[in-house]
Amino acid sequence: MLHSSIAQDFDAIIIGGGISGMFMVYRLRSLGMKVRAFENGSDVGGTWYWNRYPGARFDSESWTYGYTFSEELLQEWDWTENYSPQPHTLKYLQYVADKFDLRRDMTFNAEVIAAHFDDAATMWTITLRDGRKFSAPILVTGLGPLSAHTLPDIKGRDDYQGQAVHTARWPKEGVDLKGKRVGIIGTGASAIQAIPEIAKEAGQLTVFQRTPNWAAPLHNAKISKEEMAEIKTRYEEIYASCRETVAYFIHNPDPRGTFEVTEEERLEHWEKLYASPGFGIWLGNFRDILTDEKANALMTEWAANKVRQRVNDPIVAERLIPKNHGFGTRRLPLESGYFETYNRDNVELVSVLEEPIDRITRSGVKTSNREFDFDILIYATGFDGVAGPYDRIDFCGPNGRKLIDDWKVLPRTFLGVQAEGFPNLFMVLGPHTARGNIPRNIEEISDWVVGLIKFMRDKGHERCEPRPGPVETYTQEVLEVDALLLSSKVPSWQTGVNRNVEGKSVPRPLGYNGGAPRYRKKAAKVAAGGYKEFKFS
Ligand code: NAP
């Protein structure tokens, strides 16, 4: 079909071949649409394709993580650990791609660098890094909130002559750490998973920590064949209970307030949560832990004592205790022996707050008072979160309107699925969608977007974009619910802060923090009302 002078290659183009992109290929194809997903990696998997560092695994219970769209798939797949390690998760996603023949509609090694909208033709044209261009009237993004990894903005980075790797670009063939002198910069969730594993292999491991992070035990365990068989009988119940919780996990806040219980009950609850697997200590804590400063301060002091109990050297323990943000006000990393790793003779913690990094040298790292030589330097320096992946693609709407300019201060969207002024651009897990147990959010938002696209097609509409009023109201709600959380003022990828990226030093809301049930209800109401919040033509 020809629209104006632009040849249409597909009915819809999808950017990304991770959990979102794969699901959108499946769903849009089942509407009878000619679709193609473009993925930067050489295969499916997204996050689980790229993040192959030692120790990478789920923080979500495995049996709450898989796709739910196919009962057959649920019954066929066996999770082997309560928190699946990266290789098994990647195998799972490859299995899904094989089973539903998804790769037939996917192009790999294809980095999308631009997406421009032709107003007269109602057509998006994407440009790949190698110069190829493809067009479709509908563009769907499945970029993931954590796909734009960032290197530290430290002088001399390019001078380093040893092997340098970012956790999110860990080589497929692995890294030989045995007996090596290893340096790692960063102590976020990736590093907190990687450090205990690297320490077991390396001759010497030096950890450069800027901001210490809170972390709590994961308590992973194997899943036996019998347990897996039993889990399979309960999938309906498990996923129904996830739908009831605030972040789509099995964990939900305790309805009691921190000060509504006796000290004995409080301590008993915290000990129980700390000894239980998963995010309970973060998401199943007293209802006011993440909103009330006094409640949070009490929990923070309790968690600090846990670090003191687990780390032998009191000076190292104090270094590991965050002083500038309360417990749980950044995304809580879960760990397996992280704190005890600092009791090993071959591990040293360097606080760059006390001893700033001057520069990276040819052979390692120079701080204000020492020089370190490394065979391997690991950057666990994180991501330009949520909006970052969008900033890296030149999204250009009608009249030359650039998404990156629009989002400089704050993204403005309706339900996080469409940005104002960018017709037919549908985002899965873009800024301002509800977030938590990621595949659960992805399936829900994707299905909602597919419903909207189906509505357009059934009604013969070619173009869809949100009306300014609903965008304004929704954006206000995003701001209001975000302000209720203590995390709203804390710099982290979740609040869009990344000091390695210019202009990203001020926290701003990038998710919908009103909870998954409220988001779902809102989205369902819009669909039931015939999508009146959108302009169609
Ligand atoms: P991150 O949490 O953003 O941590 C990056 C670390 O690098 C921070 O400690 C940061 O210090 C440090 N850093 C950055 N630039 C630096 C510089 N120039 N000098 C010194 N230090 C620097 O990134 P991440 O650990 O990759 O985790 C990101 C998110 O990915 C997590 O919060 C989580 O949502 C997700 N994740 C999930 C899993 C899982 O589900 N199992 C595992 C890993 C990651 P500052 O804090 O001072 O900036």
Coordinates of C-alpha atoms and ligand atoms in Angstrom, one line a residue:
M1 CA 0.0 0.0 0.0
L2 CA 1.3 3.5 -0.8
H3 CA 0.7 6.5 1.4
S4 CA 1.8 9.7 -0.3
S5 CA 5.4 9.1 -1.5
I6 CA 6.5 6.9 1.3
A7 CA 6.4 3.1 0.7
Q8 CA 4.9 1.2 3.6
D9 CA 6.9 -1.8 4.6
F10 CA 4.9 -3.0 7.5
D11 CA 1.6 -2.3 9.3
A12 CA 3.5 -1.8 12.5
I13 CA 7.2 -1.5 13.5
I14 CA 8.3 -2.5 16.9
I15 CA 11.5 -1.3 18.4
G16 CA 13.1 -3.9 20.7
G17 CA 13.3 -7.7 21.0
G18 CA 13.0 -8.1 24.7
I19 CA 10.0 -9.2 26.7
S20 CA 7.9 -6.3 25.4
G21 CA 9.0 -6.5 21.7
M22 CA 8.5 -10.3 21.6
F23 CA 5.0 -10.0 23.1
M24 CA 4.0 -7.2 20.8
V25 CA 5.1 -9.3 17.8
Y26 CA 2.9 -12.1 18.9
R27 CA -0.1 -10.0 19.7
L28 CA -0.1 -7.7 16.7
R29 CA 0.5 -10.6 14.4
S30 CA -2.6 -12.2 15.8
L31 CA -4.6 -9.1 14.7
G32 CA -3.5 -10.1 11.2
M33 CA -1.0 -7.2 11.0
K34 CA 2.3 -7.4 9.1
V35 CA 4.8 -6.5 11.8
R36 CA 8.5 -6.4 12.3
A37 CA 10.6 -5.9 15.4
F38 CA 14.1 -4.4 15.2
E39 CA 16.5 -5.4 17.9
N40 CA 20.0 -4.2 18.6
G41 CA 21.2 -7.5 20.0
S42 CA 21.8 -10.7 17.9
D43 CA 18.9 -12.5 19.4
V44 CA 15.8 -12.1 21.6
G45 CA 15.9 -11.5 25.4
G46 CA 16.5 -7.7 26.0
T47 CA 17.7 -7.3 29.6
W48 CA 18.4 -11.0 29.8
Y49 CA 20.4 -11.0 26.6
W50 CA 22.6 -8.1 27.6
N51 CA 23.1 -8.5 31.4
R52 CA 25.2 -11.7 31.5
Y53 CA 27.4 -10.6 34.4
P54 CA 28.2 -13.2 37.1
G55 CA 25.4 -13.5 39.6
A56 CA 22.7 -11.9 37.4
R57 CA 19.3 -13.3 38.3
F58 CA 15.7 -12.3 39.0
D59 CA 14.6 -10.5 42.1
S60 CA 11.1 -11.5 41.2
E61 CA 9.9 -15.0 42.0
S62 CA 10.5 -17.0 38.8
W63 CA 7.0 -18.4 38.8
T64 CA 5.5 -14.9 38.8
Y65 CA 7.7 -13.7 36.0
G66 CA 6.8 -15.8 32.9
Y67 CA 4.4 -14.8 30.2
T68 CA 0.8 -15.8 31.0
F69 CA -0.8 -15.5 27.6
S70 CA -0.4 -19.2 26.9
E71 CA -1.5 -21.9 29.3
E72 CA 0.5 -24.4 27.3
L73 CA 3.7 -22.4 27.7
L74 CA 3.1 -22.1 31.5
Q75 CA 2.6 -25.8 31.7
E76 CA 5.6 -26.7 29.5
W77 CA 8.2 -24.5 31.2
D78 CA 10.0 -25.6 34.4
W79 CA 11.7 -22.9 36.5
T80 CA 14.6 -24.4 38.3
E81 CA 15.3 -21.8 40.9
N82 CA 13.0 -19.5 42.9
Y83 CA 15.0 -16.5 41.5
S84 CA 16.0 -17.6 38.0
P85 CA 19.7 -17.1 37.0
Q86 CA 20.2 -15.1 33.8
P87 CA 21.3 -18.1 31.6
H88 CA 18.1 -20.0 32.4
T89 CA 15.9 -16.9 31.9
L90 CA 17.5 -16.2 28.5
K91 CA 16.8 -19.9 27.6
Y92 CA 13.2 -19.3 28.6
L93 CA 12.9 -16.3 26.3
Q94 CA 14.6 -18.2 23.4
Y95 CA 12.1 -21.1 24.1
V96 CA 9.2 -18.7 23.8
A97 CA 10.6 -17.2 20.5
D98 CA 11.0 -20.8 19.1
K99 CA 7.6 -22.0 20.2
F100 CA 5.7 -19.0 18.7
D101 CA 8.1 -18.6 15.8
L102 CA 8.7 -15.0 16.7
R103 CA 12.1 -14.5 15.0
R104 CA 10.3 -14.8 11.6
D105 CA 9.1 -11.2 12.2
M106 CA 12.2 -9.9 13.9
T107 CA 15.4 -8.3 12.6
F108 CA 18.5 -8.6 14.8
N109 CA 21.7 -6.6 14.9
A110 CA 19.5 -3.6 14.0
E111 CA 20.0 -0.5 16.1
V112 CA 17.3 2.1 15.5
I113 CA 18.8 5.5 15.7
A114 CA 15.9 7.7 14.4
A115 CA 12.2 7.6 13.9
H116 CA 10.5 10.4 11.9
F117 CA 6.9 10.9 11.3
D118 CA 5.6 12.1 8.0
D119 CA 2.5 14.1 8.7
A120 CA 1.0 14.1 5.2
A121 CA 1.5 10.3 4.8
T122 CA 0.7 9.4 8.5
M123 CA 3.8 7.2 8.4
W124 CA 6.7 6.6 10.7
T125 CA 10.1 5.9 9.1
I126 CA 12.8 4.4 11.2
T127 CA 16.5 4.6 10.4
L128 CA 19.0 1.9 11.5
R129 CA 22.6 2.5 12.4
D130 CA 23.6 1.0 9.1
G131 CA 21.5 3.4 7.1
R132 CA 18.6 1.1 6.2
K133 CA 15.1 2.7 6.5
F134 CA 11.7 1.1 7.1
S135 CA 8.2 2.6 7.3
A136 CA 4.9 1.8 8.9
P137 CA 1.9 3.9 10.0
I138 CA 2.2 2.5 13.6
L139 CA 5.3 2.5 15.7
V140 CA 5.5 0.6 19.0
T141 CA 8.4 1.0 21.4
G142 CA 9.5 -1.8 23.7
L143 CA 12.7 -0.2 24.7
G144 CA 12.8 -1.3 28.4
P145 CA 13.4 1.2 31.2
L146 CA 17.0 -0.1 31.7
S147 CA 18.5 -0.5 28.3
A148 CA 20.6 2.7 27.9
H149 CA 23.7 1.7 29.9
T150 CA 26.1 4.5 30.9
L151 CA 29.9 4.5 31.4
P152 CA 31.3 6.6 34.2
D153 CA 32.2 10.1 33.3
I154 CA 35.7 9.8 34.7
K155 CA 38.8 11.4 33.2
G156 CA 41.1 9.0 31.4
R157 CA 38.5 6.3 30.7
D158 CA 39.8 5.6 27.2
D159 CA 43.4 5.3 28.4
Y160 CA 42.9 2.1 30.2
Q161 CA 44.7 -0.8 28.5
G162 CA 43.4 -3.8 30.4
Q163 CA 40.0 -5.5 29.8
A164 CA 37.1 -3.1 30.6
V165 CA 33.5 -4.3 30.7
H166 CA 30.2 -2.9 31.6
T167 CA 27.9 -5.3 33.5
A168 CA 25.2 -4.6 30.9
R169 CA 27.5 -5.5 28.0
W170 CA 29.1 -8.6 29.6
P171 CA 30.8 -10.6 26.8
K172 CA 28.9 -13.7 25.7
E173 CA 32.1 -15.8 26.0
G174 CA 32.4 -14.6 29.6
V175 CA 35.4 -13.0 31.3
D176 CA 38.2 -15.0 32.8
L177 CA 38.4 -13.6 36.4
K178 CA 40.4 -16.5 37.9
G179 CA 43.2 -15.1 40.1
K180 CA 43.0 -11.7 38.4
R181 CA 43.3 -8.2 39.9
V182 CA 39.8 -6.8 39.4
G183 CA 38.4 -3.4 40.0
I184 CA 34.6 -2.6 40.0
I185 CA 33.1 0.8 39.9
G186 CA 29.5 1.1 41.2
T187 CA 27.5 -0.6 44.0
G188 CA 23.9 -0.7 42.6
A189 CA 21.8 -3.8 42.2
S190 CA 24.0 -5.2 39.4
A191 CA 27.2 -4.8 41.4
I192 CA 25.5 -6.2 44.5
Q193 CA 24.7 -9.4 42.6
A194 CA 28.1 -9.5 40.8
I195 CA 30.5 -8.7 43.7
P196 CA 30.1 -11.9 45.8
E197 CA 30.5 -14.1 42.6
I198 CA 33.5 -12.1 41.3
A199 CA 35.2 -12.2 44.7
K200 CA 35.1 -16.0 44.6
E201 CA 37.1 -16.1 41.4
A202 CA 39.3 -13.0 41.5
G203 CA 42.7 -12.9 43.1
Q204 CA 42.0 -9.4 44.4
L205 CA 38.8 -7.4 44.1
T206 CA 38.6 -3.7 44.7
V207 CA 35.2 -2.1 44.9
F208 CA 34.8 1.6 44.3
Q209 CA 31.7 2.8 46.0
R210 CA 30.2 6.3 45.7
T211 CA 26.8 6.1 47.2
P212 CA 26.2 3.0 49.5
N213 CA 22.9 1.2 48.9
W214 CA 20.6 -0.6 51.1
A215 CA 20.3 -4.3 50.3
A216 CA 18.5 -7.3 51.9
P217 CA 18.9 -11.0 51.5
L218 CA 17.4 -12.7 48.5
H219 CA 17.2 -16.2 50.0
N220 CA 17.2 -18.0 46.7
A221 CA 16.5 -21.8 46.6
K222 CA 16.3 -24.5 44.0
I223 CA 12.8 -25.6 42.8
S224 CA 12.4 -29.4 42.8
K225 CA 10.4 -31.2 40.1
E226 CA 7.7 -31.9 42.6
E227 CA 7.5 -28.2 43.7
M228 CA 7.3 -27.1 40.1
A229 CA 4.5 -29.5 39.4
E230 CA 2.6 -28.1 42.4
I231 CA 3.3 -24.5 41.3
K232 CA 1.8 -25.3 37.9
T233 CA -1.5 -26.3 39.5
R234 CA -1.7 -22.8 41.2
Y235 CA -0.8 -20.5 38.3
E236 CA -4.2 -19.0 38.1
E237 CA -4.3 -18.3 41.8
I238 CA -0.7 -16.9 41.8
Y239 CA -1.3 -14.5 39.0
A240 CA -4.6 -13.4 40.4
S241 CA -2.9 -12.6 43.7
C242 CA -0.2 -10.6 41.9
R243 CA -3.0 -8.5 40.3
E244 CA -4.2 -7.5 43.7
T245 CA -0.8 -6.1 44.9
V246 CA 0.6 -2.6 44.4
A247 CA 3.6 -3.6 42.3
Y248 CA 2.3 -6.9 40.7
F249 CA 4.5 -9.0 43.0
I250 CA 3.3 -11.6 45.6
H251 CA 4.3 -9.0 48.2
N252 CA 1.9 -6.3 49.4
P253 CA 2.3 -3.7 52.2
D254 CA 1.2 -4.7 55.7
P255 CA -1.9 -2.7 56.4
R256 CA -0.6 -1.8 59.9
G257 CA 1.4 1.4 60.5
T258 CA 4.9 1.2 62.0
F259 CA 3.7 2.9 65.2
E260 CA 0.4 1.1 65.5
V261 CA 2.2 -2.0 66.7
T262 CA 4.3 -2.7 69.8
E263 CA 8.1 -2.6 69.5
E264 CA 8.1 -6.3 70.0
E265 CA 5.7 -6.9 67.1
R266 CA 7.6 -4.5 64.9
L267 CA 10.9 -6.2 65.5
E268 CA 9.3 -9.6 65.0
H269 CA 7.8 -8.5 61.7
W270 CA 11.1 -7.1 60.4
E271 CA 13.1 -10.2 61.5
K272 CA 10.6 -12.4 59.7
L273 CA 10.7 -10.3 56.5
Y274 CA 14.5 -10.2 56.5
A275 CA 14.6 -14.0 56.8
S276 CA 12.0 -14.5 54.0
P277 CA 12.8 -14.7 50.3
G278 CA 12.4 -11.8 47.9
F279 CA 11.0 -8.2 48.2
G280 CA 8.9 -8.7 51.3
I281 CA 11.2 -6.5 53.4
W282 CA 10.7 -3.7 50.9
L283 CA 7.1 -4.2 49.5
G284 CA 5.6 -6.2 52.3
N285 CA 6.7 -3.9 55.1
F286 CA 4.5 -1.7 57.3
R287 CA 2.3 0.5 55.0
D288 CA 4.0 3.8 56.0
I289 CA 7.7 2.7 55.7
L290 CA 8.1 4.3 52.2
T291 CA 6.0 7.4 52.9
D292 CA 6.5 8.5 56.5
E293 CA 9.9 9.9 57.5
K294 CA 9.7 8.8 61.1
A295 CA 8.7 5.2 60.2
N296 CA 11.4 5.1 57.6
A297 CA 14.0 6.4 60.0
L298 CA 13.2 3.6 62.4
M299 CA 13.5 0.9 59.7
T300 CA 16.6 2.5 58.4
E301 CA 18.3 2.2 61.8
W302 CA 17.2 -1.4 62.1
A303 CA 18.6 -2.2 58.6
A304 CA 21.9 -0.4 59.5
N305 CA 22.3 -2.7 62.4
K306 CA 21.9 -5.7 60.2
V307 CA 24.9 -4.5 58.1
R308 CA 26.9 -3.9 61.4
Q309 CA 26.1 -7.5 62.4
R310 CA 27.2 -9.0 59.1
V311 CA 30.4 -7.1 58.4
N312 CA 33.4 -7.8 60.7
D313 CA 35.3 -4.6 60.4
P314 CA 33.2 -1.7 61.9
I315 CA 34.9 0.9 59.7
V316 CA 33.9 -1.0 56.6
A317 CA 30.4 -1.6 58.0
E318 CA 29.9 2.1 58.5
R319 CA 31.1 2.8 54.9
L320 CA 28.5 0.3 53.6
I321 CA 25.6 2.0 55.4
P322 CA 23.8 4.6 53.4
K323 CA 23.7 8.0 55.1
N324 CA 21.9 10.1 52.5
H325 CA 18.8 8.1 51.9
G326 CA 16.4 6.0 53.9
F327 CA 15.8 2.3 53.6
G328 CA 13.9 1.4 50.4
T329 CA 13.8 4.9 49.0
R330 CA 15.9 3.6 46.0
R331 CA 15.0 0.4 44.3
L332 CA 16.2 -2.2 46.8
P333 CA 18.9 -4.6 45.6
L334 CA 18.5 -8.1 46.9
E335 CA 21.8 -9.9 47.7
S336 CA 23.3 -13.3 48.3
G337 CA 26.2 -12.9 50.8
Y338 CA 27.0 -9.3 49.6
F339 CA 27.9 -7.9 53.0
E340 CA 29.9 -11.0 54.1
T341 CA 32.0 -10.6 50.9
Y342 CA 33.7 -7.6 52.6
N343 CA 34.9 -10.0 55.3
R344 CA 37.1 -11.8 52.7
D345 CA 40.9 -11.1 52.6
N346 CA 40.9 -10.6 48.8
V347 CA 38.2 -7.8 48.8
E348 CA 38.7 -4.2 49.5
L349 CA 36.0 -1.5 49.7
V350 CA 37.2 2.0 48.6
S351 CA 34.8 4.8 49.4
V352 CA 35.2 7.4 46.7
L353 CA 33.5 9.9 49.0
E354 CA 36.5 9.7 51.3
E355 CA 39.0 9.0 48.6
P356 CA 37.8 10.4 45.3
I357 CA 38.8 8.9 41.9
D358 CA 41.2 11.3 40.2
R359 CA 41.3 9.4 36.9
I360 CA 41.4 6.1 35.1
T361 CA 45.0 5.3 34.1
R362 CA 46.5 3.0 31.5
S363 CA 46.8 0.3 34.2
G364 CA 43.9 1.0 36.6
V365 CA 42.5 3.7 38.8
K366 CA 44.2 6.6 40.6
T367 CA 42.4 8.0 43.6
S368 CA 43.4 11.0 45.6
N369 CA 45.9 9.0 47.6
R370 CA 46.6 5.7 45.9
E371 CA 47.1 4.0 42.5
F372 CA 45.5 0.6 41.7
D373 CA 46.6 -1.7 38.9
F374 CA 43.9 -4.0 37.5
D375 CA 43.8 -6.8 34.9
I376 CA 40.1 -6.2 34.5
L377 CA 38.0 -3.1 35.2
I378 CA 34.3 -3.5 35.6
Y379 CA 31.8 -0.7 35.2
A380 CA 28.7 -1.5 37.2
T381 CA 27.6 2.1 36.6
G382 CA 24.0 1.6 35.6
F383 CA 21.7 3.1 33.1
D384 CA 20.1 6.3 31.9
G385 CA 16.8 5.1 33.2
V386 CA 13.3 5.1 31.6
A387 CA 13.5 8.2 29.4
G388 CA 17.2 7.5 28.5
P389 CA 16.5 4.9 25.8
Y390 CA 14.1 7.3 24.2
D391 CA 16.6 10.1 24.3
R392 CA 19.0 8.0 22.3
I393 CA 16.7 7.7 19.3
D394 CA 15.9 10.8 17.4
F395 CA 12.1 10.7 17.7
C396 CA 10.7 13.4 15.5
G397 CA 6.9 14.1 15.3
P398 CA 4.9 16.4 13.1
N399 CA 6.4 19.9 12.5
G400 CA 9.8 18.8 13.5
R401 CA 8.7 18.3 17.2
K402 CA 11.4 16.3 19.1
L403 CA 10.6 14.0 21.9
I404 CA 13.9 14.7 23.6
D405 CA 13.1 18.4 23.8
D406 CA 9.5 17.7 25.1
W407 CA 10.8 15.5 27.8
K408 CA 13.7 17.6 29.0
V409 CA 11.9 18.7 32.2
L410 CA 9.2 16.0 32.5
P411 CA 7.7 13.5 30.0
R412 CA 4.0 14.3 29.3
T413 CA 2.0 11.3 28.4
F414 CA -1.5 9.8 28.7
L415 CA -1.2 6.6 30.8
G416 CA 2.4 6.4 29.7
V417 CA 1.4 4.8 26.5
Q418 CA 1.3 7.9 24.2
A419 CA 3.2 11.1 24.3
E420 CA 1.3 14.3 23.5
G421 CA 2.0 15.3 19.9
F422 CA 3.4 12.0 18.6
P423 CA 0.6 10.3 16.7
N424 CA 0.6 6.5 16.4
L425 CA 3.6 6.1 18.6
F426 CA 2.7 3.6 21.3
M427 CA 5.0 2.9 24.2
V428 CA 5.2 -0.2 26.2
L429 CA 6.6 0.6 29.6
G430 CA 7.5 4.1 28.6
P431 CA 7.7 6.9 31.3
H432 CA 4.6 7.2 33.6
T433 CA 3.3 3.7 33.3
A434 CA 2.8 1.6 36.4
R435 CA 5.9 -0.5 37.2
G436 CA 6.9 -3.4 39.4
N437 CA 7.1 -7.0 38.4
I438 CA 8.1 -6.1 34.8
P439 CA 6.6 -8.8 32.6
R440 CA 3.3 -8.4 34.4
N441 CA 3.2 -4.7 33.6
I442 CA 4.3 -5.5 30.1
E443 CA 1.6 -8.0 29.3
E444 CA -1.0 -5.7 30.8
I445 CA 0.1 -2.5 29.0
S446 CA 0.7 -4.3 25.7
D447 CA -2.8 -5.8 25.8
W448 CA -4.2 -2.4 26.4
V449 CA -2.2 -0.9 23.5
V450 CA -3.3 -3.7 21.3
G451 CA -6.9 -3.1 22.3
L452 CA -6.5 0.6 21.2
I453 CA -4.9 -0.4 17.9
K454 CA -7.7 -2.9 17.2
F455 CA -10.2 -0.2 18.0
M456 CA -8.5 2.2 15.5
R457 CA -8.5 -0.5 12.8
D458 CA -12.1 -1.6 13.4
K459 CA -13.3 2.0 13.2
G460 CA -11.2 2.7 10.1
H461 CA -9.1 5.4 11.9
E462 CA -5.6 6.0 10.6
R463 CA -4.3 8.2 13.4
C464 CA -4.5 8.3 17.1
E465 CA -3.1 10.7 19.7
P466 CA -4.1 11.7 23.2
R467 CA -6.0 14.9 23.7
P468 CA -4.2 17.7 25.7
G469 CA -6.7 17.8 28.5
P470 CA -6.3 14.1 29.6
V471 CA -2.5 14.4 29.2
E472 CA -2.6 17.4 31.6
T473 CA -4.8 15.6 34.1
Y474 CA -2.8 12.4 34.0
T475 CA 0.5 14.2 34.3
Q476 CA -0.8 16.1 37.4
E477 CA -1.8 12.8 38.9
V478 CA 1.6 11.3 38.2
L479 CA 3.2 14.3 40.1
E480 CA 0.7 14.1 43.0
V481 CA 1.1 10.4 43.7
D482 CA 4.9 10.6 43.3
A483 CA 5.1 13.4 45.8
L484 CA 3.6 11.0 48.5
L485 CA 6.7 8.8 48.4
L486 CA 10.0 9.5 50.2
S487 CA 11.7 8.1 47.1
S488 CA 10.5 11.1 45.0
K489 CA 13.4 13.3 46.2
V490 CA 16.1 10.7 46.1
P491 CA 18.5 10.6 43.1
S492 CA 18.3 7.3 41.3
W493 CA 17.6 5.9 37.9
Q494 CA 14.0 5.7 38.9
T495 CA 13.9 9.5 39.3
G496 CA 15.8 10.0 36.1
V497 CA 19.1 10.9 37.8
N498 CA 22.4 9.9 36.2
R499 CA 25.3 12.1 36.9
N500 CA 27.2 10.6 33.9
V501 CA 24.6 12.2 31.6
E502 CA 24.5 15.9 31.2
G503 CA 21.3 17.6 32.4
K504 CA 20.2 14.6 34.5
S505 CA 20.9 15.6 38.0
V506 CA 17.5 16.6 39.3
P507 CA 15.0 13.9 40.4
R508 CA 11.7 13.9 38.5
P509 CA 8.8 11.4 38.4
L510 CA 9.3 8.8 35.7
G511 CA 6.9 6.1 36.8
Y512 CA 3.2 6.1 37.8
N513 CA 3.4 5.5 41.5
G514 CA -0.3 5.1 42.2
G515 CA 0.1 1.3 42.1
A516 CA -0.8 -1.3 39.5
P517 CA -4.5 -1.8 40.5
R518 CA -5.3 1.9 40.3
Y519 CA -3.5 2.2 36.9
R520 CA -5.3 -0.8 35.6
K521 CA -8.7 0.5 36.7
K522 CA -8.0 3.9 35.0
A523 CA -6.9 2.2 31.8
A524 CA -9.9 -0.1 31.8
K525 CA -12.2 2.8 32.2
V526 CA -10.7 4.6 29.2
A527 CA -11.2 1.5 27.0
A528 CA -14.7 0.9 28.3
G529 CA -15.6 4.5 27.5
G530 CA -14.5 4.2 23.9
Y531 CA -11.1 5.9 24.2
K532 CA -12.6 9.4 24.4
E533 CA -9.3 10.7 25.8
F534 CA -7.8 10.2 22.3
K535 CA -8.2 12.1 19.0
F536 CA -8.8 9.8 16.0
S537 CA -8.8 10.7 12.4
Ligands
NAP1 P1 22.5 1.6 39.5 O1 21.7 1.1 40.5 O2 22.2 2.9 38.8 O3 24.0 1.7 40.1 C1 25.1 2.3 39.4 C2 26.2 2.4 40.4 O4 27.3 3.0 39.7 C3 25.9 3.3 41.6 O5 26.5 2.8 42.7 C4 26.5 4.7 41.2 O6 26.8 5.5 42.2 C5 27.8 4.2 40.5 N1 28.4 5.1 39.6 C6 27.8 5.6 38.4 N2 28.7 6.5 37.9 C7 29.7 6.6 38.7 C8 30.9 7.4 38.7 N3 31.1 8.2 37.7 N4 31.8 7.2 39.7 C9 31.5 6.4 40.7 N5 30.4 5.6 40.8 C10 29.5 5.7 39.8 O7 22.7 0.6 38.3 P2 22.6 -1.0 38.4 O8 23.3 -1.6 39.5 O9 22.9 -1.6 37.0 O10 21.0 -1.3 38.6 C11 20.0 -0.5 37.9 C12 18.7 -1.2 38.1 O11 18.7 -2.4 37.3 C13 18.3 -1.7 39.4 O12 17.9 -0.7 40.3 C14 17.3 -2.7 39.1 O13 16.0 -2.1 38.9 C15 17.8 -3.3 37.8 N6 18.5 -4.5 38.1 C16 17.7 -5.6 38.4 C17 18.2 -6.8 38.8 C18 17.3 -7.9 39.1 O14 16.1 -7.8 38.9 N7 17.7 -8.9 39.6 C19 19.6 -6.9 38.9 C20 20.4 -5.8 38.6 C21 19.8 -4.6 38.2 P3 25.7 6.7 42.6 O15 24.6 5.9 43.3 O16 26.5 7.5 43.6 O17 25.3 7.4 41.4

